[in-house]
PDB file of N, CA and C in Angstrom:
ATOM      1  N   MET A  25      25.657 -47.348  67.274  1.00  0.00           N
ATOM      2  CA  MET A  25      25.884 -47.228  68.698  1.00  0.00           C
ATOM      3  C   MET A  25      25.200 -48.401  69.401  1.00  0.00           C
ATOM      4  N   GLU A  26      25.956 -49.143  70.160  1.00  0.00           N
ATOM      5  CA  GLU A  26      25.413 -50.295  70.882  1.00  0.00           C
ATOM      6  C   GLU A  26      24.464 -49.830  71.989  1.00  0.00           C
ATOM      7  N   LYS A  27      23.394 -50.589  72.156  1.00  0.00           N
ATOM      8  CA  LYS A  27      22.363 -50.259  73.139  1.00  0.00           C
ATOM      9  C   LYS A  27      22.182 -51.404  74.122  1.00  0.00           C
ATOM     10  N   PHE A  28      21.719 -51.055  75.319  1.00  0.00           N
ATOM     11  CA  PHE A  28      21.467 -52.009  76.385  1.00  0.00           C
ATOM     12  C   PHE A  28      20.130 -51.673  77.027  1.00  0.00           C
ATOM     13  N   TYR A  29      19.588 -52.614  77.816  1.00  0.00           N
ATOM     14  CA  TYR A  29      18.338 -52.386  78.527  1.00  0.00           C
ATOM     15  C   TYR A  29      18.641 -52.024  79.968  1.00  0.00           C
ATOM     16  N   PHE A  30      18.137 -50.852  80.392  1.00  0.00           N
ATOM     17  CA  PHE A  30      18.289 -50.384  81.774  1.00  0.00           C
ATOM     18  C   PHE A  30      16.976 -50.708  82.481  1.00  0.00           C
ATOM     19  N   LYS A  31      16.925 -51.864  83.122  1.00  0.00           N
ATOM     20  CA  LYS A  31      15.674 -52.404  83.668  1.00  0.00           C
ATOM     21  C   LYS A  31      15.024 -51.504  84.711  1.00  0.00           C
ATOM     22  N   SER A  32      15.794 -50.959  85.639  1.00  0.00           N
ATOM     23  CA  SER A  32      15.191 -50.157  86.708  1.00  0.00           C
ATOM     24  C   SER A  32      14.510 -48.895  86.169  1.00  0.00           C
ATOM     25  N   GLN A  33      14.960 -48.425  84.999  1.00  0.00           N
ATOM     26  CA  GLN A  33      14.356 -47.250  84.376  1.00  0.00           C
ATOM     27  C   GLN A  33      13.510 -47.619  83.162  1.00  0.00           C
ATOM     28  N   ASN A  34      13.435 -48.911  82.867  1.00  0.00           N
ATOM     29  CA  ASN A  34      12.658 -49.429  81.742  1.00  0.00           C
ATOM     30  C   ASN A  34      12.915 -48.649  80.451  1.00  0.00           C
ATOM     31  N   ARG A  35      14.201 -48.559  80.103  1.00  0.00           N
ATOM     32  CA  ARG A  35      14.575 -47.797  78.905  1.00  0.00           C
ATOM     33  C   ARG A  35      15.880 -48.317  78.322  1.00  0.00           C
ATOM     34  N   ILE A  36      16.161 -47.823  77.123  1.00  0.00           N
ATOM     35  CA  ILE A  36      17.432 -48.097  76.455  1.00  0.00           C
ATOM     36  C   ILE A  36      18.506 -47.196  77.057  1.00  0.00           C
ATOM     37  N   ILE A  37      19.690 -47.751  77.213  1.00  0.00           N
ATOM     38  CA  ILE A  37      20.858 -46.948  77.592  1.00  0.00           C
ATOM     39  C   ILE A  37      21.936 -47.254  76.554  1.00  0.00           C
ATOM     40  N   THR A  38      22.575 -46.224  76.045  1.00  0.00           N
ATOM     41  CA  THR A  38      23.588 -46.413  75.004  1.00  0.00           C
ATOM     42  C   THR A  38      24.960 -46.678  75.609  1.00  0.00           C
ATOM     43  N   LYS A  39      25.838 -47.195  74.775  1.00  0.00           N
ATOM     44  CA  LYS A  39      27.199 -47.467  75.224  1.00  0.00           C
ATOM     45  C   LYS A  39      27.877 -46.179  75.680  1.00  0.00           C
ATOM     46  N   ASN A  40      27.632 -45.066  74.971  1.00  0.00           N
ATOM     47  CA  ASN A  40      28.220 -43.782  75.379  1.00  0.00           C
ATOM     48  C   ASN A  40      27.780 -43.395  76.785  1.00  0.00           C
ATOM     49  N   GLU A  41      26.495 -43.558  77.075  1.00  0.00           N
ATOM     50  CA  GLU A  41      25.978 -43.235  78.403  1.00  0.00           C
ATOM     51  C   GLU A  41      26.580 -44.164  79.461  1.00  0.00           C
ATOM     52  N   LEU A  42      26.732 -45.450  79.107  1.00  0.00           N
ATOM     53  CA  LEU A  42      27.362 -46.396  80.026  1.00  0.00           C
ATOM     54  C   LEU A  42      28.789 -45.976  80.369  1.00  0.00           C
ATOM     55  N   ILE A  43      29.506 -45.569  79.354  1.00  0.00           N
ATOM     56  CA  ILE A  43      30.898 -45.138  79.560  1.00  0.00           C
ATOM     57  C   ILE A  43      30.940 -43.892  80.435  1.00  0.00           C
ATOM     58  N   CYS A  44      30.120 -42.900  80.077  1.00  0.00           N
ATOM     59  CA  CYS A  44      30.131 -41.629  80.808  1.00  0.00           C
ATOM     60  C   CYS A  44      29.682 -41.776  82.264  1.00  0.00           C
ATOM     61  N   LYS A  45      28.611 -42.530  82.497  1.00  0.00           N
ATOM     62  CA  LYS A  45      28.049 -42.626  83.849  1.00  0.00           C
ATOM     63  C   LYS A  45      28.676 -43.714  84.709  1.00  0.00           C
ATOM     64  N   TYR A  46      29.069 -44.824  84.062  1.00  0.00           N
ATOM     65  CA  TYR A  46      29.511 -45.975  84.843  1.00  0.00           C
ATOM     66  C   TYR A  46      30.920 -46.459  84.499  1.00  0.00           C
ATOM     67  N   GLY A  47      31.528 -45.871  83.471  1.00  0.00           N
ATOM     68  CA  GLY A  47      32.873 -46.277  83.076  1.00  0.00           C
ATOM     69  C   GLY A  47      32.933 -47.697  82.537  1.00  0.00           C
ATOM     70  N   SER A  48      31.837 -48.163  81.962  1.00  0.00           N
ATOM     71  CA  SER A  48      31.765 -49.538  81.468  1.00  0.00           C
ATOM     72  C   SER A  48      31.526 -49.570  79.964  1.00  0.00           C
ATOM     73  N   LEU A  49      32.095 -50.571  79.307  1.00  0.00           N
ATOM     74  CA  LEU A  49      31.896 -50.757  77.868  1.00  0.00           C
ATOM     75  C   LEU A  49      30.774 -51.749  77.569  1.00  0.00           C
ATOM     76  N   GLY A  50      30.228 -52.375  78.608  1.00  0.00           N
ATOM     77  CA  GLY A  50      29.206 -53.387  78.385  1.00  0.00           C
ATOM     78  C   GLY A  50      28.182 -53.431  79.499  1.00  0.00           C
ATOM     79  N   ALA A  51      27.334 -54.432  79.413  1.00  0.00           N
ATOM     80  CA  ALA A  51      26.249 -54.619  80.381  1.00  0.00           C
ATOM     81  C   ALA A  51      26.785 -54.739  81.806  1.00  0.00           C
ATOM     82  N   ILE A  52      25.964 -54.273  82.748  1.00  0.00           N
ATOM     83  CA  ILE A  52      26.301 -54.358  84.175  1.00  0.00           C
ATOM     84  C   ILE A  52      25.073 -54.940  84.884  1.00  0.00           C
ATOM     85  N   PRO A  53      24.912 -56.255  84.855  1.00  0.00           N
ATOM     86  CA  PRO A  53      23.725 -56.867  85.459  1.00  0.00           C
ATOM     87  C   PRO A  53      23.526 -56.506  86.935  1.00  0.00           C
ATOM     88  N   GLN A  54      24.603 -56.264  87.651  1.00  0.00           N
ATOM     89  CA  GLN A  54      24.491 -55.906  89.062  1.00  0.00           C
ATOM     90  C   GLN A  54      23.745 -54.583  89.254  1.00  0.00           C
ATOM     91  N   LEU A  55      23.745 -53.726  88.228  1.00  0.00           N
ATOM     92  CA  LEU A  55      23.036 -52.449  88.273  1.00  0.00           C
ATOM     93  C   LEU A  55      21.726 -52.494  87.480  1.00  0.00           C
ATOM     94  N   GLY A  56      21.376 -53.669  86.969  1.00  0.00           N
ATOM     95  CA  GLY A  56      20.148 -53.802  86.191  1.00  0.00           C
ATOM     96  C   GLY A  56      20.291 -53.341  84.755  1.00  0.00           C
ATOM     97  N   ILE A  57      21.505 -53.393  84.216  1.00  0.00           N
ATOM     98  CA  ILE A  57      21.760 -53.007  82.828  1.00  0.00           C
ATOM     99  C   ILE A  57      22.152 -54.279  82.078  1.00  0.00           C
ATOM    100  N   TYR A  58      21.321 -54.641  81.081  1.00  0.00           N
ATOM    101  CA  TYR A  58      21.443 -55.937  80.427  1.00  0.00           C
ATOM    102  C   TYR A  58      21.669 -55.831  78.921  1.00  0.00           C
ATOM    103  N   GLU A  59      22.214 -56.910  78.364  1.00  0.00           N
ATOM    104  CA  GLU A  59      22.385 -57.042  76.919  1.00  0.00           C
ATOM    105  C   GLU A  59      21.017 -57.120  76.254  1.00  0.00           C
ATOM    106  N   LEU A  60      20.935 -56.649  75.008  1.00  0.00           N
ATOM    107  CA  LEU A  60      19.738 -56.819  74.178  1.00  0.00           C
ATOM    108  C   LEU A  60      20.024 -57.908  73.151  1.00  0.00           C
ATOM    109  N   SER A  61      19.023 -58.707  72.838  1.00  0.00           N
ATOM    110  CA  SER A  61      19.205 -59.789  71.866  1.00  0.00           C
ATOM    111  C   SER A  61      19.330 -59.245  70.445  1.00  0.00           C
ATOM    112  N   VAL A  62      18.759 -58.069  70.192  1.00  0.00           N
ATOM    113  CA  VAL A  62      18.893 -57.362  68.910  1.00  0.00           C
ATOM    114  C   VAL A  62      19.085 -55.885  69.208  1.00  0.00           C
ATOM    115  N   GLN A  63      19.737 -55.188  68.295  1.00  0.00           N
ATOM    116  CA  GLN A  63      19.939 -53.753  68.435  1.00  0.00           C
ATOM    117  C   GLN A  63      18.815 -53.038  67.683  1.00  0.00           C
ATOM    118  N   PRO A  64      17.837 -52.484  68.395  1.00  0.00           N
ATOM    119  CA  PRO A  64      16.663 -51.915  67.730  1.00  0.00           C
ATOM    120  C   PRO A  64      16.947 -50.576  67.045  1.00  0.00           C
ATOM    121  N   SER A  65      16.288 -50.398  65.899  1.00  0.00           N
ATOM    122  CA  SER A  65      16.302 -49.101  65.209  1.00  0.00           C
ATOM    123  C   SER A  65      14.995 -48.374  65.502  1.00  0.00           C
ATOM    124  N   TYR A  66      14.199 -48.923  66.395  1.00  0.00           N
ATOM    125  CA  TYR A  66      12.890 -48.401  66.782  1.00  0.00           C
ATOM    126  C   TYR A  66      12.872 -48.169  68.291  1.00  0.00           C
ATOM    127  N   GLU A  67      11.859 -47.453  68.747  1.00  0.00           N
ATOM    128  CA  GLU A  67      11.676 -47.227  70.186  1.00  0.00           C
ATOM    129  C   GLU A  67      10.856 -48.401  70.742  1.00  0.00           C
ATOM    130  N   PRO A  68      11.448 -49.257  71.546  1.00  0.00           N
ATOM    131  CA  PRO A  68      10.717 -50.415  72.061  1.00  0.00           C
ATOM    132  C   PRO A  68       9.520 -50.013  72.936  1.00  0.00           C
ATOM    133  N   VAL A  69       8.465 -50.829  72.857  1.00  0.00           N
ATOM    134  CA  VAL A  69       7.293 -50.610  73.710  1.00  0.00           C
ATOM    135  C   VAL A  69       7.348 -51.505  74.940  1.00  0.00           C
ATOM    136  N   GLY A  70       8.309 -52.394  74.971  1.00  0.00           N
ATOM    137  CA  GLY A  70       8.489 -53.292  76.101  1.00  0.00           C
ATOM    138  C   GLY A  70       9.723 -54.143  75.889  1.00  0.00           C
ATOM    139  N   TYR A  71      10.018 -54.974  76.889  1.00  0.00           N
ATOM    140  CA  TYR A  71      11.215 -55.819  76.839  1.00  0.00           C
ATOM    141  C   TYR A  71      10.862 -57.187  77.395  1.00  0.00           C
ATOM    142  N   ASN A  72      11.184 -58.248  76.658  1.00  0.00           N
ATOM    143  CA  ASN A  72      10.939 -59.612  77.113  1.00  0.00           C
ATOM    144  C   ASN A  72      12.230 -60.203  77.653  1.00  0.00           C
ATOM    145  N   ASP A  73      12.150 -60.759  78.853  1.00  0.00           N
ATOM    146  CA  ASP A  73      13.291 -61.410  79.477  1.00  0.00           C
ATOM    147  C   ASP A  73      13.509 -62.767  78.815  1.00  0.00           C
ATOM    148  N   LEU A  74      14.655 -62.931  78.166  1.00  0.00           N
ATOM    149  CA  LEU A  74      14.984 -64.185  77.495  1.00  0.00           C
ATOM    150  C   LEU A  74      15.795 -65.114  78.391  1.00  0.00           C
ATOM    151  N   GLY A  75      16.063 -64.666  79.604  1.00  0.00           N
ATOM    152  CA  GLY A  75      16.925 -65.435  80.494  1.00  0.00           C
ATOM    153  C   GLY A  75      18.373 -65.127  80.159  1.00  0.00           C
ATOM    154  N   ASN A  76      19.280 -65.685  80.918  1.00  0.00           N
ATOM    155  CA  ASN A  76      20.710 -65.500  80.655  1.00  0.00           C
ATOM    156  C   ASN A  76      21.090 -64.022  80.574  1.00  0.00           C
ATOM    157  N   GLU A  77      20.398 -63.173  81.359  1.00  0.00           N
ATOM    158  CA  GLU A  77      20.687 -61.736  81.430  1.00  0.00           C
ATOM    159  C   GLU A  77      20.603 -61.032  80.073  1.00  0.00           C
ATOM    160  N   THR A  78      19.633 -61.449  79.254  1.00  0.00           N
ATOM    161  CA  THR A  78      19.417 -60.861  77.933  1.00  0.00           C
ATOM    162  C   THR A  78      17.931 -60.527  77.773  1.00  0.00           C
ATOM    163  N   TYR A  79      17.664 -59.394  77.130  1.00  0.00           N
ATOM    164  CA  TYR A  79      16.285 -58.952  76.893  1.00  0.00           C
ATOM    165  C   TYR A  79      16.055 -58.697  75.407  1.00  0.00           C
ATOM    166  N   TYR A  80      14.822 -58.958  74.983  1.00  0.00           N
ATOM    167  CA  TYR A  80      14.413 -58.690  73.607  1.00  0.00           C
ATOM    168  C   TYR A  80      13.568 -57.419  73.590  1.00  0.00           C
ATOM    169  N   PRO A  81      13.972 -56.397  72.796  1.00  0.00           N
ATOM    170  CA  PRO A  81      13.187 -55.165  72.710  1.00  0.00           C
ATOM    171  C   PRO A  81      11.986 -55.359  71.775  1.00  0.00           C
ATOM    172  N   VAL A  82      10.788 -55.170  72.296  1.00  0.00           N
ATOM    173  CA  VAL A  82       9.556 -55.411  71.547  1.00  0.00           C
ATOM    174  C   VAL A  82       9.187 -54.170  70.733  1.00  0.00           C
ATOM    175  N   GLU A  83       8.962 -54.391  69.444  1.00  0.00           N
ATOM    176  CA  GLU A  83       8.552 -53.304  68.546  1.00  0.00           C
ATOM    177  C   GLU A  83       7.032 -53.213  68.527  1.00  0.00           C
ATOM    178  N   SER A  84       6.501 -51.991  68.434  1.00  0.00           N
ATOM    179  CA  SER A  84       5.049 -51.815  68.414  1.00  0.00           C
ATOM    180  C   SER A  84       4.460 -52.324  67.098  1.00  0.00           C
ATOM    181  N   TYR A  85       3.220 -52.750  67.168  1.00  0.00           N
ATOM    182  CA  TYR A  85       2.503 -53.212  65.978  1.00  0.00           C
ATOM    183  C   TYR A  85       2.434 -52.103  64.934  1.00  0.00           C
ATOM    184  N   ASP A  86       2.148 -50.874  65.367  1.00  0.00           N
ATOM    185  CA  ASP A  86       2.036 -49.752  64.426  1.00  0.00           C
ATOM    186  C   ASP A  86       3.342 -49.516  63.683  1.00  0.00           C
ATOM    187  N   SER A  87       4.462 -49.630  64.383  1.00  0.00           N
ATOM    188  CA  SER A  87       5.766 -49.453  63.753  1.00  0.00           C
ATOM    189  C   SER A  87       6.019 -50.547  62.712  1.00  0.00           C
ATOM    190  N   MET A  88       5.708 -51.780  63.074  1.00  0.00           N
ATOM    191  CA  MET A  88       5.911 -52.897  62.146  1.00  0.00           C
ATOM    192  C   MET A  88       5.000 -52.763  60.924  1.00  0.00           C
ATOM    193  N   LYS A  89       3.758 -52.346  61.142  1.00  0.00           N
ATOM    194  CA  LYS A  89       2.806 -52.183  60.043  1.00  0.00           C
ATOM    195  C   LYS A  89       3.269 -51.077  59.102  1.00  0.00           C
ATOM    196  N   SER A  90       3.756 -49.984  59.658  1.00  0.00           N
ATOM    197  CA  SER A  90       4.252 -48.877  58.849  1.00  0.00           C
ATOM    198  C   SER A  90       5.427 -49.320  57.969  1.00  0.00           C
ATOM    199  N   LYS A  91       6.329 -50.102  58.526  1.00  0.00           N
ATOM    200  CA  LYS A  91       7.468 -50.612  57.747  1.00  0.00           C
ATOM    201  C   LYS A  91       6.990 -51.522  56.622  1.00  0.00           C
ATOM    202  N   ALA A  92       5.990 -52.364  56.911  1.00  0.00           N
ATOM    203  CA  ALA A  92       5.457 -53.267  55.893  1.00  0.00           C
ATOM    204  C   ALA A  92       4.783 -52.488  54.769  1.00  0.00           C
ATOM    205  N   ILE A  93       4.019 -51.463  55.116  1.00  0.00           N
ATOM    206  CA  ILE A  93       3.363 -50.631  54.100  1.00  0.00           C
ATOM    207  C   ILE A  93       4.405 -49.951  53.227  1.00  0.00           C
ATOM    208  N   ASN A  94       5.435 -49.393  53.836  1.00  0.00           N
ATOM    209  CA  ASN A  94       6.495 -48.740  53.063  1.00  0.00           C
ATOM    210  C   ASN A  94       7.202 -49.724  52.139  1.00  0.00           C
ATOM    211  N   ALA A  95       7.420 -50.934  52.604  1.00  0.00           N
ATOM    212  CA  ALA A  95       8.068 -51.947  51.766  1.00  0.00           C
ATOM    213  C   ALA A  95       7.177 -52.307  50.575  1.00  0.00           C
ATOM    214  N   LEU A  96       5.879 -52.462  50.833  1.00  0.00           N
ATOM    215  CA  LEU A  96       4.950 -52.765  49.742  1.00  0.00           C
ATOM    216  C   LEU A  96       4.862 -51.612  48.746  1.00  0.00           C
ATOM    217  N   MET A  97       4.873 -50.382  49.242  1.00  0.00           N
ATOM    218  CA  MET A  97       4.834 -49.218  48.354  1.00  0.00           C
ATOM    219  C   MET A  97       6.109 -49.159  47.510  1.00  0.00           C
ATOM    220  N   GLY A  98       7.204 -49.667  48.048  1.00  0.00           N
ATOM    221  CA  GLY A  98       8.455 -49.720  47.292  1.00  0.00           C
ATOM    222  C   GLY A  98       8.380 -50.649  46.098  1.00  0.00           C
ATOM    223  N   THR A  99       7.390 -51.535  46.088  1.00  0.00           N
ATOM    224  CA  THR A  99       7.202 -52.436  44.949  1.00  0.00           C
ATOM    225  C   THR A  99       6.279 -51.830  43.902  1.00  0.00           C
ATOM    226  N   GLY A 100       5.789 -50.621  44.169  1.00  0.00           N
ATOM    227  CA  GLY A 100       4.929 -49.949  43.211  1.00  0.00           C
ATOM    228  C   GLY A 100       3.472 -49.853  43.621  1.00  0.00           C
ATOM    229  N   MET A 101       3.130 -50.410  44.761  1.00  0.00           N
ATOM    230  CA  MET A 101       1.738 -50.324  45.224  1.00  0.00           C
ATOM    231  C   MET A 101       1.431 -48.924  45.724  1.00  0.00           C
ATOM    232  N   THR A 102       0.157 -48.558  45.654  1.00  0.00           N
ATOM    233  CA  THR A 102      -0.286 -47.303  46.240  1.00  0.00           C
ATOM    234  C   THR A 102      -0.447 -47.535  47.745  1.00  0.00           C
ATOM    235  N   PRO A 103      -0.515 -46.454  48.541  1.00  0.00           N
ATOM    236  CA  PRO A 103      -0.731 -46.637  49.975  1.00  0.00           C
ATOM    237  C   PRO A 103      -2.008 -47.430  50.273  1.00  0.00           C
ATOM    238  N   THR A 104      -3.079 -47.181  49.523  1.00  0.00           N
ATOM    239  CA  THR A 104      -4.346 -47.886  49.721  1.00  0.00           C
ATOM    240  C   THR A 104      -4.188 -49.383  49.443  1.00  0.00           C
ATOM    241  N   GLU A 105      -3.492 -49.721  48.349  1.00  0.00           N
ATOM    242  CA  GLU A 105      -3.271 -51.120  48.005  1.00  0.00           C
ATOM    243  C   GLU A 105      -2.426 -51.823  49.071  1.00  0.00           C
ATOM    244  N   ALA A 106      -1.396 -51.116  49.539  1.00  0.00           N
ATOM    245  CA  ALA A 106      -0.506 -51.700  50.539  1.00  0.00           C
ATOM    246  C   ALA A 106      -1.262 -51.949  51.843  1.00  0.00           C
ATOM    247  N   GLN A 107      -2.089 -51.001  52.253  1.00  0.00           N
ATOM    248  CA  GLN A 107      -2.861 -51.179  53.479  1.00  0.00           C
ATOM    249  C   GLN A 107      -3.855 -52.328  53.332  1.00  0.00           C
ATOM    250  N   ALA A 108      -4.443 -52.450  52.160  1.00  0.00           N
ATOM    251  CA  ALA A 108      -5.393 -53.531  51.908  1.00  0.00           C
ATOM    252  C   ALA A 108      -4.718 -54.889  51.999  1.00  0.00           C
ATOM    253  N   MET A 109      -3.470 -54.982  51.584  1.00  0.00           N
ATOM    254  CA  MET A 109      -2.726 -56.241  51.646  1.00  0.00           C
ATOM    255  C   MET A 109      -2.513 -56.681  53.082  1.00  0.00           C
ATOM    256  N   LEU A 110      -2.485 -55.741  54.002  1.00  0.00           N
ATOM    257  CA  LEU A 110      -2.229 -56.064  55.406  1.00  0.00           C
ATOM    258  C   LEU A 110      -3.501 -56.222  56.232  1.00  0.00           C
ATOM    259  N   SER A 111      -4.639 -56.059  55.591  1.00  0.00           N
ATOM    260  CA  SER A 111      -5.916 -56.180  56.318  1.00  0.00           C
ATOM    261  C   SER A 111      -6.326 -57.624  56.460  1.00  0.00           C
TER     262      SER A 111
END
């Protein structure tokens, strides 16, 4: 599901919500609804304005660290070893 940044509410808005509420298939900059530079699989902690009516959804450090630990554990490391690698 495609996602957009709803600036006035500082949140993600999905394409389904855009269609239902505004009858639009895409961003509506006039209403403060902008394209995202990437489609996040995480809950953004903020949004960086990249210019050109596009925003980057910022992932939290804890979320990124958790993904890295899980990836390291997938190589056979224990949770303790994986955490130590990131220290």
